[in-house]
Structure formats: C-alpha cells, structure tokens
Amino acid sequence: MDGSDIGALSDVRIGRIIAVSASQAVVLLERCEPSPGSEREWPVEMGALVKMHTRVSTVYGMVSGLRVPLPNLSPSDQELKVVELELAGETLREENGESGPFRRGVSGHPALDEPVYLASPADLAQVYARPSVATAKIGMLHQDSAVPAYILTNELFGKSCVVATILSAVIERNPNAHVMLIDPHGEYAAAFGDQGLVLSPGDGLHLPYWLFNYEEIVEIVLGSDRQPEQAKILGDAILAAKQSYFAKQGLDKTGTVDTPVPYRLSDIVRHLDTAMGALDRPENVAAFQALQQRLQALQSDARYAFVFGQRLTVRDELTAIISQLLRIPVDGKPITILDVSGIPSEVLNVVVSVLCRLTFDFALWSDSPVPVTIVCEEAHRYAPRDTGLGFEPAKRALSRIAKEGRKYGISLCVVTQRPSDLAPGLLSECNTIFALRMTNQDDQEIVRGAVPEASHGLMNFLPALRNGEAIAAGEGVSMPMRVCFDMLPDERRPRSATASFTAAWSQESEGTQVERAVERWRRGVRHAA
C-alpha cells in the first residue's frame, strides 16, 4: 500500500455521531466505497479503531458493539446499522496545527453529527507505538499486521504522583500542618523535601513494646495461631510487670494491661519464672517456656529492633514519641513520612494499629485539639473487605478515626488502587473522594455508591480519564468536578514515579550491588545510612 492509499484510507468516512456519553459514543453506520484491496461496503468490525475530530483534538474510539436496532426479516439497505464505541484516547492539536502524541483519556468529546472515519495505518502506528517513550516490540497489531505492537516499558510498571501533589499543595498553604503519612513502599522520602521528616526502622522510628495494648502485643509476640492459654499468661505477666514498674517509681498500682506505661521485659521473664515454679503439674510448663523463647527470639531479631531494641534502662518516652510522630511542634517539617517498608509483613498491620490508636487516644485526651491528618497508603491492606483478612484492631482503629475523628480534630485520608477490596464502612465515611481512571466495573460501582448522587454523572467518565486526572466529589470541593493535577518536578515525585526500568536495563549492574543488598538484608536495615 503506497502513500496515496494510506491518505485515502485515512479519509474513509463510516458514519456520523448520533449519541455521546462520558466514555462512549454511538455511530450511525453509512455505506462507503470499498477500500483498496477490499470488497466490503461495511468495513467496520469488532475491535476496529476509528477517529473523530473535536474542537481541540482527534479522539480515537474502539468498536465494542455492532447492532441493527430494528431489523427486517431479510437484510436491507434501508436498515439502520449502529456502531458502539468505547472512547480510548486522543491526540491534541498543537499550535502549529500538527497532532501531538497520543494519550489515554478524553478532554474534548465529539459533537452530534460529527463524521467518523476509519483509523489509518498511520493513526494505528501513532496510537499504539508511542515512539517518543521507552518501548519494546512484542508482536503485530490485530487490526493491521503491518503495524508493530509495543509495550511501554516504564508505564507497564505504573506510577502515581497524585497523593504527593495534593499533600504538597496543602502543606504549602499550611506550613504548620500536622500530617502523618504511612508509606508501605518507601516511595515518599524525597517527595516533600525539607518539609518532611522521614522515619524508618533503624532510622528514627521507635515504637517500644510497652506502647502496644494487649491485643497488639499478643499479636506481635504470639502471632495469629496463638493458644488462648499463652495469651492469658502473657497478659498476666504484662500487668504484673507494669505494677512492678509503678512500685519502683513510687506510683500507685493503677491502670490495666492496656495502659500505655513503661515496663521491663526482665520483669515479664521474672514473673514467668515465678509462675512456672508455682505450677502443680509439669505438663503446663510448655506454654511458659514457649512464651519465653518467643520473647528472646524477638529481642535478638534485628527486624524488630524498633520495638524490642536492647536498652539499658526503660524510659517513659510517650510524650517525645507522640510529639515526633504528629509534628508537635512543627519545627518546619509539617509532615512525617513513616517508611514502614522494612517492617516484617506479618506485624505491619499491628504497627498501623498502634499508630492510629495512639493518634486517636492523644486527640481524645487533649484539652485543646491539635488537628492531625493520617494518610494511609494501600489502605486495603489494613482494612480489607474480606472479614477473614487483616488485623481486626487495625480495622477498628481506622474505622473509629473515619467515624469519630473529625470531632476530635483527626482526619483520615485512605489511598487505594482497589476500592472494591476496601472495607465498605471505611469508604462510606470519606467525605471527599478523588477517583482516578478505573476500568474495573466493581471498583467503579463501589466508588459510585460512596459519592453523592449528584456526582454519578461525572463518575461515568472514570474509564476515559487521562493520566493525572481525577473526578473530585464531596465536601472538600464546592461542586463535583473533573480535575487535572499539576505535575510535580522530577525530584519531588515519589520514587515509584521516577524509576526507569529501561534506563537501568540499558547498562550493566554493579556486582557489588548484590553484596550491599545482602548486607542490608542481614542487618535488617533497608536503606543505607
């Protein structure tokens, strides 16, 4: 096929627009002259790519349905033939009149009666190849075997800057804000520059064991397969250790096993030894010995040093810990980034439970509220819809903040790529929602059910949103709107947004890289000092 054929094919009109919605369009099909090499007068088939012009762009759609609304008993040229399109993306017209690169999402929709044309091989190459970014050829297009099919090597692995953009804008206008961001992947360390305090295990994050309440300490010590007898033994030992600490400090023996006061692990071991010596039947000793062994293992495990780290003396650090976590005083750093990527996955939910519970309890007992925002990334991990998953106290802590936090000055920001996996009660309590592009129908329905009914029309745009666009609805905006976020400079983007697989894979890796990773692995410190 020569250039004249391609130019002719690019102008093949197949019909006109008769209906448009947020992410779809309907075309009334017209008979057309067969294209070179084809005898078909109706050249449209399922999966074909077509294009339409708008005032600012060329919009591309994919054929998702073909039907005859009012069929006759016998085929007739008088029958109306309708094509259903899913709007896929667009190329914007630049100032010089040429088309820019293809991008997903639609900023301008085609008008009624707008002509619809078949996409030419040149269009297919522009839409599917994206030669201006890092790509890898994986085959040929189904629509045209002469056009190579590519994957976008970096885009394939995903990136998002929306959370960093929103928080940066908030703290820029509110330099004395108090924000605590739970970062499960270590992405945000550089996102806020000097305005953020980064804490991680081995680098400033210290949550001593005595901060944990009964449910939390039992989970971290005994795990989910614990025996009720062991849990009771541990609870009795903790209460005895707390009372011993009270006595040594000259304080009344008040409080419960959940009261956040210091106690010594050595007092727990001493209580266990005493209790074992008082047993009548030797067969009951096994539960005590297993508990002692587990405590010793945790104390010697470098991964748990931020909880059970060896200290010569036990100090009451609750005031300092809360001040650091919640940025009171702010001291020029309004956001605390808790890099929890180095915390063992089996206790990560327990740590989230401790952080959220401490924040709520502090607000509850404060005589003057200090407004605090907790940003919980990957929230579906800590508050999953499945009642058999997760750590129940973490779910309760997040739900309590969502339901009651505002009256005490605590707001919760939940971030998830899987709304359908998030506990429904948590999402329904969110008074403002930013919804990015979603193609999964279940996710769309969950979000649609959580926003005001007046926003349902905008939610139809979810499958057609571009990168960096979102539908904003709720109390945080004057009215539902479609917003395009400002792009952060490269140095302020989360680490996941700037990682380039092609850049790394284009050069040989250093042999010492494995050695350094193994050393950090064994030391339990994820990032170099």
Coordinates of C-alpha atoms in Angstrom, one line a residue:
M1 CA 0.0 0.0 0.0
D2 CA 1.6 3.3 -1.1
G3 CA 1.3 6.8 0.5
S4 CA -1.8 7.7 -1.6
D5 CA -3.6 4.7 -0.4
I6 CA -2.9 5.5 3.2
G7 CA -4.1 9.1 2.7
A8 CA -7.3 7.8 1.0
L9 CA -7.9 5.3 3.8
S10 CA -7.5 7.9 6.5
D11 CA -10.4 9.8 5.0
V12 CA -12.8 6.9 4.7
R13 CA -16.0 8.0 6.4
I14 CA -18.0 5.3 8.0
G15 CA -20.8 7.3 9.6
R16 CA -21.8 10.1 12.0
I17 CA -22.1 10.5 15.7
I18 CA -25.7 10.1 17.0
A19 CA -25.1 9.8 20.7
V20 CA -22.3 10.6 23.2
S21 CA -21.8 9.8 26.8
A22 CA -18.9 10.2 29.2
S23 CA -16.8 7.3 27.9
Q24 CA -18.8 6.0 24.9
A25 CA -20.3 7.1 21.6
V26 CA -22.8 5.7 19.1
V27 CA -22.3 5.9 15.4
L28 CA -24.9 5.6 12.6
L29 CA -23.1 3.5 10.0
E30 CA -23.1 4.6 6.4
R31 CA -22.4 2.6 3.3
C32 CA -19.0 3.5 1.8
E33 CA -16.9 2.7 -1.2
P34 CA -14.8 -0.4 -0.6
S35 CA -11.2 0.4 0.3
P36 CA -8.3 -0.7 -1.9
G37 CA -7.9 -4.5 -1.7
S38 CA -11.3 -4.9 0.0
E39 CA -14.8 -5.6 -1.3
R40 CA -16.6 -4.8 1.9
E41 CA -19.1 -1.9 1.8
W42 CA -19.5 -2.0 5.6
P43 CA -15.8 -2.0 6.7
V44 CA -16.3 -1.9 10.4
E45 CA -15.7 -4.9 12.7
M46 CA -15.3 -5.6 16.4
G47 CA -12.1 -4.1 17.8
A48 CA -11.6 -1.7 14.9
L49 CA -10.1 1.7 15.7
V50 CA -11.9 4.8 14.4
K51 CA -11.4 8.5 14.9
M52 CA -13.4 11.7 15.3
H53 CA -12.4 15.3 15.3
T54 CA -13.3 17.8 18.1
R55 CA -12.5 21.4 18.5
V56 CA -9.2 20.7 20.2
S57 CA -8.2 17.1 19.3
T58 CA -8.7 14.0 17.3
V59 CA -10.5 11.4 19.5
Y60 CA -10.0 7.7 18.9
G61 CA -12.6 5.0 19.8
M62 CA -12.6 1.3 19.6
V63 CA -15.6 -0.6 18.3
S64 CA -17.2 -2.5 21.1
G65 CA -20.6 -3.4 19.6
L66 CA -22.5 -3.7 16.3
R67 CA -26.2 -3.9 16.1
V68 CA -29.3 -3.3 13.9
P69 CA -31.9 -1.7 16.2
L70 CA -35.0 -2.5 14.0
P71 CA -34.1 -5.5 11.9
N72 CA -36.2 -6.6 8.9
L73 CA -36.9 -10.2 8.2
S74 CA -34.5 -10.0 5.3
P75 CA -31.3 -7.9 5.1
S76 CA -32.0 -4.5 3.5
D77 CA -30.0 -1.3 2.7
Q78 CA -32.8 0.5 4.5
E79 CA -32.0 -0.9 7.9
L80 CA -30.2 1.3 10.4
K81 CA -26.8 -0.1 11.4
V82 CA -25.3 1.2 14.6
V83 CA -21.8 1.0 15.9
E84 CA -21.0 1.3 19.7
L85 CA -17.6 2.9 20.6
E86 CA -15.5 3.0 23.7
L87 CA -13.6 6.3 23.7
A88 CA -10.0 5.3 24.2
G89 CA -7.9 8.5 24.0
E90 CA -6.9 11.5 21.9
T91 CA -4.2 13.5 20.1
L92 CA -4.3 17.2 20.9
R93 CA -3.8 19.7 18.1
E94 CA -0.7 21.7 18.8
E95 CA -0.1 25.4 18.0
N96 CA 1.5 24.6 14.6
G97 CA -1.6 22.6 13.6
E98 CA 0.1 19.2 13.9
S99 CA -1.2 16.4 16.2
G100 CA 0.6 15.8 19.4
P101 CA 1.4 12.4 20.9
F102 CA -1.5 10.0 21.7
R103 CA -2.6 9.8 25.3
R104 CA -5.3 7.9 27.1
G105 CA -8.4 9.7 28.2
V106 CA -10.5 12.3 26.5
S107 CA -10.5 16.1 27.2
G108 CA -13.0 17.1 24.4
H109 CA -15.9 14.9 23.3
P110 CA -17.1 14.8 19.6
A111 CA -20.3 16.6 18.8
L112 CA -23.5 15.2 17.4
D113 CA -23.4 14.6 13.7
E114 CA -19.6 14.7 13.7
P115 CA -18.2 12.5 10.9
V116 CA -16.5 9.3 12.0
Y117 CA -13.5 7.9 10.0
L118 CA -11.6 4.6 9.9
A119 CA -8.2 4.9 11.6
S120 CA -5.4 4.7 9.0
P121 CA -2.2 2.7 9.4
A122 CA -0.5 6.0 10.3
D123 CA -3.1 6.5 13.0
L124 CA -2.6 3.0 14.3
A125 CA 1.1 3.5 14.4
Q126 CA 0.7 6.8 16.4
V127 CA -1.8 5.3 18.8
Y128 CA -0.1 2.0 19.6
A129 CA 3.6 2.6 19.0
R130 CA 4.3 5.7 21.1
P131 CA 7.9 6.0 19.7
S132 CA 8.7 9.0 21.9
V133 CA 8.9 6.9 25.0
A134 CA 10.7 3.8 26.0
T135 CA 9.1 0.8 24.3
A136 CA 9.6 -2.8 23.4
K137 CA 8.2 -4.6 20.4
I138 CA 6.2 -7.7 21.3
G139 CA 4.4 -8.5 18.1
M140 CA 2.0 -7.0 15.5
L141 CA -1.4 -5.4 15.8
H142 CA -4.6 -7.5 15.3
Q143 CA -6.1 -4.6 13.3
D144 CA -3.2 -4.3 10.9
S145 CA -0.5 -6.9 10.7
A146 CA 1.9 -4.3 9.2
V147 CA 1.9 -2.2 12.3
P148 CA 4.2 -3.4 15.2
A149 CA 2.7 -3.8 18.7
Y150 CA 4.7 -2.3 21.6
I151 CA 4.5 -2.1 25.3
L152 CA 5.6 1.0 27.2
T153 CA 8.4 -0.4 29.3
N154 CA 8.2 2.1 32.1
E155 CA 4.5 2.7 32.1
L156 CA 3.9 -1.0 32.3
F157 CA 5.0 -1.0 35.9
G158 CA 3.0 2.0 36.9
K159 CA 3.5 5.3 38.8
S160 CA 1.4 7.8 40.7
C161 CA 2.1 11.3 42.0
V162 CA -1.5 12.3 42.9
V163 CA -1.1 11.9 46.7
A164 CA 2.2 13.8 46.7
T165 CA 0.7 16.6 44.6
I166 CA -2.3 17.0 46.9
L167 CA -0.3 16.9 50.1
S168 CA 2.3 19.3 48.7
A169 CA -0.4 21.8 47.9
V170 CA -1.9 21.5 51.3
I171 CA 1.3 22.0 53.3
E172 CA 2.5 24.7 51.0
R173 CA -0.6 26.8 52.1
N174 CA -0.5 25.4 55.7
P175 CA 3.1 25.3 56.8
N176 CA 2.1 24.5 60.4
A177 CA 0.0 21.4 59.4
H178 CA 0.3 18.1 61.2
V179 CA 0.4 15.2 58.7
M180 CA 1.4 11.6 59.3
L181 CA 1.9 9.5 56.1
I182 CA 2.1 5.7 56.4
D183 CA 4.3 4.8 53.4
P184 CA 4.4 1.0 52.9
H185 CA 6.7 1.0 49.9
G186 CA 9.3 3.7 50.8
E187 CA 8.2 5.9 47.9
Y188 CA 7.8 9.4 49.5
A189 CA 11.1 10.0 51.2
A190 CA 12.1 12.7 48.7
A191 CA 8.6 13.9 47.8
F192 CA 8.4 16.8 50.3
G193 CA 12.0 17.9 50.5
D194 CA 12.9 19.7 53.8
Q195 CA 9.3 19.9 54.8
G196 CA 9.1 16.2 55.6
L197 CA 10.6 14.1 58.4
V198 CA 11.3 10.6 57.3
L199 CA 11.3 7.8 59.9
S200 CA 12.0 4.2 59.3
P201 CA 13.1 1.2 61.4
G202 CA 16.8 1.7 62.2
D203 CA 16.5 5.4 61.3
G204 CA 14.4 7.2 63.9
L205 CA 11.3 5.1 64.1
H206 CA 11.0 3.8 67.7
L207 CA 7.8 2.2 68.9
P208 CA 8.7 0.5 72.2
Y209 CA 6.8 -2.7 73.1
W210 CA 5.1 -1.0 76.1
L211 CA 3.1 1.3 73.8
F212 CA 1.3 -1.8 72.4
N213 CA -2.1 -2.7 74.0
Y214 CA -3.0 -6.2 75.0
E215 CA -4.3 -7.3 71.5
E216 CA -1.4 -5.7 69.7
I217 CA 1.4 -7.2 71.9
V218 CA -0.3 -10.6 71.8
E219 CA -0.4 -10.5 68.0
I220 CA 3.2 -9.4 67.7
V221 CA 4.6 -11.9 70.2
L222 CA 2.4 -14.9 69.6
G223 CA 1.0 -14.4 66.1
S224 CA -2.4 -15.3 64.8
D225 CA -2.1 -19.0 65.6
R226 CA -1.7 -18.4 69.3
Q227 CA -3.2 -20.5 72.0
P228 CA -5.6 -18.9 74.4
E229 CA -3.6 -20.1 77.4
Q230 CA -0.5 -18.4 76.2
A231 CA -2.3 -15.1 75.6
K232 CA -3.6 -15.2 79.1
I233 CA -0.2 -15.9 80.6
L234 CA 1.3 -13.0 78.6
G235 CA -1.4 -10.7 79.7
D236 CA -0.9 -11.6 83.4
A237 CA 2.8 -11.1 83.1
I238 CA 2.5 -7.7 81.4
L239 CA 0.1 -6.5 84.2
A240 CA 2.5 -7.7 86.8
A241 CA 5.5 -6.0 85.1
K242 CA 3.6 -2.7 84.9
Q243 CA 2.7 -2.9 88.6
S244 CA 6.3 -3.6 89.5
Y245 CA 7.4 -0.6 87.5
F246 CA 4.8 1.5 89.3
A247 CA 6.1 0.4 92.6
K248 CA 9.7 1.2 91.8
Q249 CA 8.7 4.6 90.7
G250 CA 6.7 5.2 93.9
L251 CA 3.4 5.4 92.0
D252 CA 0.0 3.8 92.8
K253 CA -0.7 0.4 91.2
T254 CA -3.4 1.7 88.9
G255 CA -4.2 1.0 85.3
T256 CA -4.9 -2.0 83.2
V257 CA -2.9 -4.2 80.8
D258 CA -3.8 -1.6 78.1
T259 CA -2.5 1.5 79.9
P260 CA 0.5 2.9 77.9
V261 CA 3.1 3.0 80.7
P262 CA 6.6 1.6 80.6
Y263 CA 7.6 -1.8 82.0
R264 CA 10.6 -4.0 81.7
L265 CA 10.9 -7.2 79.7
S266 CA 13.1 -8.6 82.5
D267 CA 10.1 -8.2 84.9
I268 CA 8.0 -10.3 82.5
V269 CA 10.6 -13.0 82.4
R270 CA 10.9 -12.9 86.2
H271 CA 7.1 -13.2 86.5
L272 CA 7.1 -16.2 84.1
D273 CA 9.8 -17.9 86.1
T274 CA 7.9 -17.4 89.3
A275 CA 4.6 -18.6 87.8
M276 CA 6.3 -21.8 86.4
G277 CA 7.8 -22.6 89.8
A278 CA 4.3 -22.5 91.4
L279 CA 2.8 -24.9 88.9
D280 CA 1.4 -28.2 90.3
R281 CA 1.6 -30.1 87.0
P282 CA 4.9 -30.1 85.0
E283 CA 3.0 -30.6 81.7
N284 CA 1.8 -27.0 81.9
V285 CA 5.3 -25.7 81.8
A286 CA 5.5 -25.9 78.0
A287 CA 3.3 -22.8 77.4
F288 CA 5.5 -20.7 79.7
Q289 CA 8.7 -21.9 78.1
A290 CA 7.4 -21.3 74.5
L291 CA 6.5 -17.8 75.5
Q292 CA 9.9 -17.1 77.0
Q293 CA 11.6 -18.5 73.9
R294 CA 9.5 -16.3 71.6
L295 CA 10.4 -13.1 73.7
Q296 CA 14.1 -14.0 73.4
A297 CA 13.8 -14.5 69.7
L298 CA 12.1 -11.1 69.2
Q299 CA 14.8 -9.3 71.2
S300 CA 17.6 -10.8 69.1
D301 CA 15.8 -10.2 65.8
A302 CA 17.2 -7.1 64.1
R303 CA 13.9 -6.6 62.2
Y304 CA 12.1 -6.0 65.5
A305 CA 14.8 -3.6 67.0
F306 CA 12.4 -0.6 66.6
V307 CA 10.1 -2.4 69.1
F308 CA 12.3 -4.7 71.3
G309 CA 15.7 -3.0 70.8
Q310 CA 18.1 -3.5 73.7
R311 CA 18.2 -0.6 76.1
L312 CA 19.9 -0.3 79.4
T313 CA 17.0 1.5 81.0
V314 CA 13.3 1.8 80.3
R315 CA 12.3 5.4 79.9
D316 CA 8.9 7.0 79.6
E317 CA 9.1 8.3 76.1
L318 CA 5.4 8.6 75.2
T319 CA 5.5 12.4 75.1
A320 CA 8.5 12.5 72.8
I321 CA 7.2 9.8 70.5
I322 CA 3.8 11.5 70.0
S323 CA 5.5 14.9 69.5
Q324 CA 7.7 13.4 66.8
L325 CA 5.0 11.4 65.0
L326 CA 2.5 14.2 64.9
R327 CA 4.9 17.1 64.4
I328 CA 4.2 19.0 67.7
P329 CA 5.8 21.5 67.4
V330 CA 6.1 21.5 63.6
D331 CA 9.6 22.9 63.5
G332 CA 9.5 23.5 59.8
K333 CA 8.5 19.9 58.9
P334 CA 4.7 19.6 58.8
I335 CA 4.7 16.0 57.5
T336 CA 6.1 12.8 59.0
I337 CA 6.7 10.1 56.4
L338 CA 6.7 6.7 58.1
D339 CA 8.6 4.4 55.8
V340 CA 7.3 1.0 57.0
S341 CA 8.7 -0.9 54.1
G342 CA 11.3 -2.5 56.3
I343 CA 8.9 -3.8 58.9
P344 CA 8.1 -7.5 58.7
S345 CA 4.9 -8.0 56.8
E346 CA 3.4 -10.3 59.5
V347 CA 3.4 -7.4 62.0
L348 CA 2.8 -4.4 59.7
N349 CA -0.9 -4.3 60.4
V350 CA -0.1 -4.3 64.1
V351 CA 2.2 -1.2 63.7
V352 CA -0.6 0.6 61.8
S353 CA -3.0 -0.2 64.6
V354 CA -0.6 1.2 67.2
L355 CA 0.0 4.4 65.1
C356 CA -3.7 5.1 64.5
R357 CA -4.8 4.2 68.1
L358 CA -2.1 6.4 69.7
T359 CA -3.2 9.3 67.5
F360 CA -6.9 8.9 68.3
D361 CA -6.2 8.4 72.0
F362 CA -4.0 11.5 72.1
A363 CA -6.7 13.6 70.5
L364 CA -9.3 12.1 72.8
W365 CA -7.4 13.1 76.0
S366 CA -6.2 16.5 74.7
D367 CA -7.8 19.6 76.3
S368 CA -7.2 21.6 73.1
P369 CA -7.4 19.7 69.8
V370 CA -4.4 19.6 67.5
P371 CA -5.7 19.0 64.0
V372 CA -3.9 15.9 62.6
T373 CA -4.3 14.1 59.2
I374 CA -3.3 10.5 58.8
V375 CA -2.6 9.4 55.3
C376 CA -2.9 5.6 54.9
E377 CA -1.4 4.3 51.7
E378 CA -2.5 0.9 50.5
A379 CA -5.4 1.1 52.9
H380 CA -7.0 -2.1 51.6
R381 CA -4.1 -4.0 53.3
Y382 CA -5.0 -2.8 56.7
A383 CA -8.8 -2.6 56.4
P384 CA -9.8 -5.2 53.8
R385 CA -13.4 -6.0 52.8
D386 CA -12.8 -9.7 53.5
T387 CA -13.6 -10.2 57.2
G388 CA -11.2 -13.1 57.4
L389 CA -8.2 -11.0 56.4
G390 CA -6.2 -8.3 58.2
F391 CA -5.8 -7.5 61.8
E392 CA -9.1 -6.6 63.5
P393 CA -7.8 -3.9 65.9
A394 CA -6.2 -2.1 62.9
K395 CA -9.6 -2.1 61.1
R396 CA -11.3 -0.8 64.2
A397 CA -8.7 1.9 64.7
L398 CA -9.1 3.2 61.1
S399 CA -12.9 2.9 61.2
R400 CA -13.0 4.8 64.5
I401 CA -11.0 7.7 63.1
A402 CA -13.2 7.7 60.0
K403 CA -16.4 7.8 62.0
E404 CA -15.5 9.9 65.1
G405 CA -12.1 11.5 64.3
R406 CA -13.4 14.8 63.0
K407 CA -15.0 15.8 66.3
Y408 CA -11.6 15.4 67.9
G409 CA -9.6 17.1 65.1
I410 CA -8.4 14.0 63.3
S411 CA -8.9 13.4 59.6
L412 CA -8.2 10.2 57.7
C413 CA -7.0 10.0 54.1
V414 CA -7.3 6.5 52.7
V415 CA -5.4 5.7 49.5
T416 CA -6.1 2.5 47.5
Q417 CA -5.9 1.2 44.0
R418 CA -8.6 -1.4 44.8
P419 CA -11.7 0.3 46.2
S420 CA -13.6 -3.0 45.9
D421 CA -11.2 -4.6 48.3
L422 CA -11.6 -1.9 51.0
A423 CA -13.9 -2.3 54.0
P424 CA -17.2 -0.7 52.8
G425 CA -17.7 1.2 56.1
L426 CA -14.4 3.0 55.8
L427 CA -15.0 4.3 52.3
S428 CA -18.6 5.4 53.1
E429 CA -17.2 7.6 55.8
C430 CA -14.9 9.6 53.4
N431 CA -16.5 13.0 52.9
T432 CA -14.3 13.8 49.9
I433 CA -13.2 11.4 47.1
F434 CA -10.6 11.8 44.3
A435 CA -11.2 9.0 41.8
L436 CA -8.6 8.4 39.1
R437 CA -9.1 6.3 36.0
M438 CA -10.8 3.0 36.7
T439 CA -11.6 0.3 34.2
N440 CA -12.8 -2.4 36.6
Q441 CA -16.6 -2.3 36.9
D442 CA -16.7 -3.4 40.5
D443 CA -14.3 -0.6 41.5
Q444 CA -16.5 1.9 39.6
E445 CA -19.7 0.7 41.4
I446 CA -18.1 0.9 44.8
V447 CA -16.9 4.5 44.2
R448 CA -20.2 5.5 42.7
G449 CA -22.0 4.2 45.8
A450 CA -19.8 6.3 48.1
V451 CA -20.3 9.7 46.4
P452 CA -23.4 12.0 46.4
E453 CA -26.0 11.1 43.8
A454 CA -25.4 14.4 42.1
S455 CA -21.9 13.1 41.2
H456 CA -23.0 9.9 39.5
G457 CA -23.0 11.5 36.0
L458 CA -19.3 12.5 36.4
M459 CA -18.4 9.0 37.5
N460 CA -19.3 7.8 34.0
F461 CA -16.0 9.5 32.9
L462 CA -13.9 7.2 35.1
P463 CA -12.8 4.8 32.2
A464 CA -12.0 7.8 30.0
L465 CA -9.8 9.8 32.3
R466 CA -6.3 10.7 31.3
N467 CA -3.2 10.1 33.4
G468 CA -3.1 12.7 36.2
E469 CA -6.9 13.4 36.0
A470 CA -9.5 12.6 38.6
I471 CA -13.1 13.1 39.5
A472 CA -13.4 15.1 42.8
A473 CA -16.6 15.0 44.7
G474 CA -17.8 15.6 48.3
E475 CA -17.4 18.2 51.0
G476 CA -13.8 19.1 50.0
V477 CA -14.9 20.7 46.7
S478 CA -17.5 23.4 46.0
M479 CA -19.1 21.0 43.5
P480 CA -18.2 17.8 41.7
M481 CA -15.5 18.4 39.1
R482 CA -13.1 16.8 36.8
V483 CA -9.6 18.0 37.7
C484 CA -6.2 17.7 36.0
F485 CA -3.4 17.7 38.7
D486 CA -0.3 19.8 38.4
M487 CA 2.8 17.7 37.7
L488 CA 5.5 17.7 40.3
P489 CA 9.1 18.2 39.3
D490 CA 11.1 15.0 38.9
E491 CA 13.0 15.5 42.2
R492 CA 9.7 15.8 44.2
R493 CA 8.0 12.8 42.7
P494 CA 7.5 9.5 44.7
R495 CA 10.3 7.0 44.0
S496 CA 7.8 4.7 42.1
A497 CA 7.1 7.6 39.7
T498 CA 10.7 8.1 38.6
A499 CA 12.0 4.6 38.5
S500 CA 13.0 3.9 34.9
F501 CA 13.3 0.2 34.0
T502 CA 14.7 0.9 30.6
A503 CA 17.4 3.2 32.0
A504 CA 18.5 0.6 34.5
W505 CA 18.3 -2.3 32.0
S506 CA 20.3 -0.5 29.4
Q507 CA 23.5 -0.8 31.4
E508 CA 25.3 -3.5 33.3
S509 CA 24.6 -3.6 37.1
E510 CA 27.5 -3.5 39.5
G511 CA 28.5 -6.8 41.0
T512 CA 28.7 -5.1 44.5
Q513 CA 25.0 -4.2 44.4
V514 CA 24.1 -7.8 45.4
E515 CA 26.6 -7.7 48.3
R516 CA 25.2 -4.4 49.6
A517 CA 21.7 -5.7 49.4
V518 CA 22.6 -8.9 51.3
E519 CA 24.4 -6.9 53.9
R520 CA 21.3 -4.6 54.5
W521 CA 19.1 -7.7 54.4
R522 CA 21.0 -9.4 57.2
R523 CA 21.3 -6.2 59.3
G524 CA 17.6 -5.6 58.9
V525 CA 18.2 -2.0 57.6
R526 CA 16.6 -1.4 54.2
H527 CA 18.2 1.9 53.3
A528 CA 21.8 2.8 53.6
A529 CA 22.7 5.3 56.4

